[in-house]
Short mmCIF file of C-alpha atoms in Angstrom, two decimals:
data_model
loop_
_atom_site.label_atom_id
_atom_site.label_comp_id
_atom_site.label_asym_id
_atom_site.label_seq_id
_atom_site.Cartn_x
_atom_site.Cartn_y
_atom_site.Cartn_z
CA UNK H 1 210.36 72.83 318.20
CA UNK H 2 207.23 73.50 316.29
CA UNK H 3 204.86 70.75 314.71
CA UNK H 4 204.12 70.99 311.10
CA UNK H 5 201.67 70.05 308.73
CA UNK H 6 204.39 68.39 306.55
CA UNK H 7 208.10 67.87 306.11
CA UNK H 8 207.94 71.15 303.49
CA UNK H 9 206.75 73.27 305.73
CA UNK H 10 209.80 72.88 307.57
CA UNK H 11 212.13 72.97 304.58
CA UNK H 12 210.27 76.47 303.89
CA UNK H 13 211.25 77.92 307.28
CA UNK H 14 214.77 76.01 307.07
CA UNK H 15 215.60 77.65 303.74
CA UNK H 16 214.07 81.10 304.54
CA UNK H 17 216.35 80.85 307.99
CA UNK H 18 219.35 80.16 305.77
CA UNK H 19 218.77 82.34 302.97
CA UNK H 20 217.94 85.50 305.56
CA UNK H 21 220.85 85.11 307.22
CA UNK H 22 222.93 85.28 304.75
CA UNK H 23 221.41 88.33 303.29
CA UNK H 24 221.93 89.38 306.47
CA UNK H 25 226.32 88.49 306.21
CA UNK H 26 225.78 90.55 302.79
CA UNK H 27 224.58 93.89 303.87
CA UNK H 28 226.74 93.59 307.02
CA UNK H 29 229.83 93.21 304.47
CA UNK H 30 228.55 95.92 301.88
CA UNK H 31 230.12 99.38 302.14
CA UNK H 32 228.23 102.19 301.53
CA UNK H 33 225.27 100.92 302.59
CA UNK H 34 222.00 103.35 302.71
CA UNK H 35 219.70 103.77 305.51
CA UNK H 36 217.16 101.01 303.73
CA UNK H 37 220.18 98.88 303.37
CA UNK H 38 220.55 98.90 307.36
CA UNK H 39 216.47 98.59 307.96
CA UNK H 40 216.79 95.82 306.17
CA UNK H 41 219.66 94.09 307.61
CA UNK H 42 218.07 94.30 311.47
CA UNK H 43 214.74 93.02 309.86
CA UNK H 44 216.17 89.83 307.62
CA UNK H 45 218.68 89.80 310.76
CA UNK H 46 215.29 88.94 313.20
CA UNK H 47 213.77 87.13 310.62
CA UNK H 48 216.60 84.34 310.28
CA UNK H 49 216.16 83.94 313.94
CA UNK H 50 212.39 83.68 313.95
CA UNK H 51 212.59 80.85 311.16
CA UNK H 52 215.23 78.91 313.07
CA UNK H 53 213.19 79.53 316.53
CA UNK H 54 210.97 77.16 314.27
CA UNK H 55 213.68 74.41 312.84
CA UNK H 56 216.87 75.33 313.74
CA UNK H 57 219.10 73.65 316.64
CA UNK H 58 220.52 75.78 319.89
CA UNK H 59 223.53 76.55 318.14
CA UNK H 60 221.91 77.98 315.41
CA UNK H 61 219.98 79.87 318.02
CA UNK H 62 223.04 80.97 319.10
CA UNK H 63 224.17 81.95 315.91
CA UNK H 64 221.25 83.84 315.42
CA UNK H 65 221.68 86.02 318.49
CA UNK H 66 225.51 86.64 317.62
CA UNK H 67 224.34 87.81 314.10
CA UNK H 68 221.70 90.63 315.65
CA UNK H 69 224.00 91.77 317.98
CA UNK H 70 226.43 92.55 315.28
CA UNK H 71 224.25 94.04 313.26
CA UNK H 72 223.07 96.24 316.21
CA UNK H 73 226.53 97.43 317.02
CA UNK H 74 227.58 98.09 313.60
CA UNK H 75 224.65 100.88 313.49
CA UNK H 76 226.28 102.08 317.36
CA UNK H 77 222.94 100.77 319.29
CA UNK H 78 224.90 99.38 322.28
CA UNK H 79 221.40 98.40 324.01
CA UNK H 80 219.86 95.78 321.43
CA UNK H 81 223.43 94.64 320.80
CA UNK H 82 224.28 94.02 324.61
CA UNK H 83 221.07 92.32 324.87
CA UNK H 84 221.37 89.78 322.12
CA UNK H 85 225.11 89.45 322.84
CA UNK H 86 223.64 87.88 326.11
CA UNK H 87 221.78 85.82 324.55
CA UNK H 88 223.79 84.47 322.49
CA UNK H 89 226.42 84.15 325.72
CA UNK H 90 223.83 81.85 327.86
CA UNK H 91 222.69 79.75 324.98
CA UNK H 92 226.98 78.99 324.53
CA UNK H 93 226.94 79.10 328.30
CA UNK H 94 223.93 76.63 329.35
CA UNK H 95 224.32 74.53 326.24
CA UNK H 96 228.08 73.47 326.09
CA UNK H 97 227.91 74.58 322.20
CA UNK H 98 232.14 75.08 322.05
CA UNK H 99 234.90 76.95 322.28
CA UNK H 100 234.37 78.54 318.50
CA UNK H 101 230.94 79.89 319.41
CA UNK H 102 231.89 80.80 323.08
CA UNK H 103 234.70 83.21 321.61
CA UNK H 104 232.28 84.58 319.16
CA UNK H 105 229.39 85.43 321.73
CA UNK H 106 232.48 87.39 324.06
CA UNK H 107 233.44 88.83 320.78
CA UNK H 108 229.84 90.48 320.77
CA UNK H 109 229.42 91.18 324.29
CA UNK H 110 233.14 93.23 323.72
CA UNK H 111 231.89 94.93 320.47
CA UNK H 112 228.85 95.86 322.14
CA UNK H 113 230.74 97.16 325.03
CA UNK H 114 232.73 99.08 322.43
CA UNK H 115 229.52 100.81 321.19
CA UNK H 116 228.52 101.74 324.28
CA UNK H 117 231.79 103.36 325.33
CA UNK H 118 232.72 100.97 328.39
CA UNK H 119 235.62 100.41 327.67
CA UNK H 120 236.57 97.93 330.95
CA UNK H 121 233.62 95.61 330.20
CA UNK H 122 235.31 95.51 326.28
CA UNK H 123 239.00 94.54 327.26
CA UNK H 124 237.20 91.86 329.81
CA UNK H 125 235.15 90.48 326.98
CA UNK H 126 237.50 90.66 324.60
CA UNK H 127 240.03 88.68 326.60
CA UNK H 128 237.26 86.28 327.78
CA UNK H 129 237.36 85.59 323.81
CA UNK H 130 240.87 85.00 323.80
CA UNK H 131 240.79 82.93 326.24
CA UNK H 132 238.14 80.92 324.87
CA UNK H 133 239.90 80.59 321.31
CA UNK H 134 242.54 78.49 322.70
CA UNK H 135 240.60 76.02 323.07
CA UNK H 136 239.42 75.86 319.64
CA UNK H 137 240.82 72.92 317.60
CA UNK H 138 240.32 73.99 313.70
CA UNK H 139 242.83 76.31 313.00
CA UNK H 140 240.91 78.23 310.52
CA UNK H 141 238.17 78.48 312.79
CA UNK H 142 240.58 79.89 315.57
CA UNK H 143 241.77 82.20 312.95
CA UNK H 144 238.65 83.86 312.05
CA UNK H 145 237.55 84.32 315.99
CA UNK H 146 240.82 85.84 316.43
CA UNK H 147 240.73 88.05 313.58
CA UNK H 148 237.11 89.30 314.71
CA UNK H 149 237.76 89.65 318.25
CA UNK H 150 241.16 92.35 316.87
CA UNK H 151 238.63 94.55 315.11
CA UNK H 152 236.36 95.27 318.45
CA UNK H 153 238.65 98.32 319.86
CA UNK H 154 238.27 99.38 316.01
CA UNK H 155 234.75 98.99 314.88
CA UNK H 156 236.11 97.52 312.26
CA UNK H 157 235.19 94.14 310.76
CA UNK H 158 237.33 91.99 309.08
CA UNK H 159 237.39 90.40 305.62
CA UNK H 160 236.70 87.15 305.08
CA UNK H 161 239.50 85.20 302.96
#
């Protein structure tokens, strides 16, 4: 983690890590959006990871990763998504971060897959999500993995409720 000067400089990066993602979640659920609206979305997308490279924990690396790769596949570049899909994968992997974020990095890996047109390496990593959702204990949280992990063979995203 990096030094800083003082405890705000931290909050900045914090807050700008929080605030970008979310921006990010926004243009990923906006329909219609333009070609500026999808620029932006892979830059605040890499720019909420930067800031929590500074601050953030491993799981919100993780996080991080998850959230490129989705944006990647939702504008069908299979590459970048497959690659931070990984990512996201061996942070869960090498980290013991749980079940919830497990699922959620095979979801990626499967929608990336999906992008891509493999369509063995989807049903594997969409299963591998499956498999990892039963072992997670919220049952909201098991809910929403699930509900992702349906919309792969789709493209499709799902609402949040």
């Amino acid at each position: 983690m990096t030094e800083f000067k003082t405890s705000q400089e931290k909050e900045i990066h914090k807050k700008l890590a929080i605030d970008l993602f979310n921006y990010t979640w926004d243009l990923i659920e906006k329909n219609n959006r333009s070609e500026a609206d999808d620029e932006n979305m892979v830059n605040a997308a890499h720019a909420s990871r930067f800031h929590w490279g500074l601050v953030g924990t491993l799981l919100n690396f993780a996080r991080g990763e998850w959230q490129i790769s989705r944006v990647y596949s939702l504008l069908g570049r299979a590459e970048p998504a497959l690659n931070h899909a990984n990512k996201s994968l061996d942070l869960c992997l090498n980290n013991n971060l749980g079940a919830f974020d497990l699922g959620f990095a095979y979801e990626a890996l499967a929608r990336a897959y999906a992008v891509k047109g493999d369509k063995q390496k989807r049903d594997e990593n969409i299963s591998l999500a499956k498999q990892a959702a039963q072992n997670v204990q919220e049952d909201g949280d098991k809910a929403w993995l699930l509900k992702n992990v349906d919309t792969v063979a789709t493209l499709s995203l799902p609402k949040w409720e």
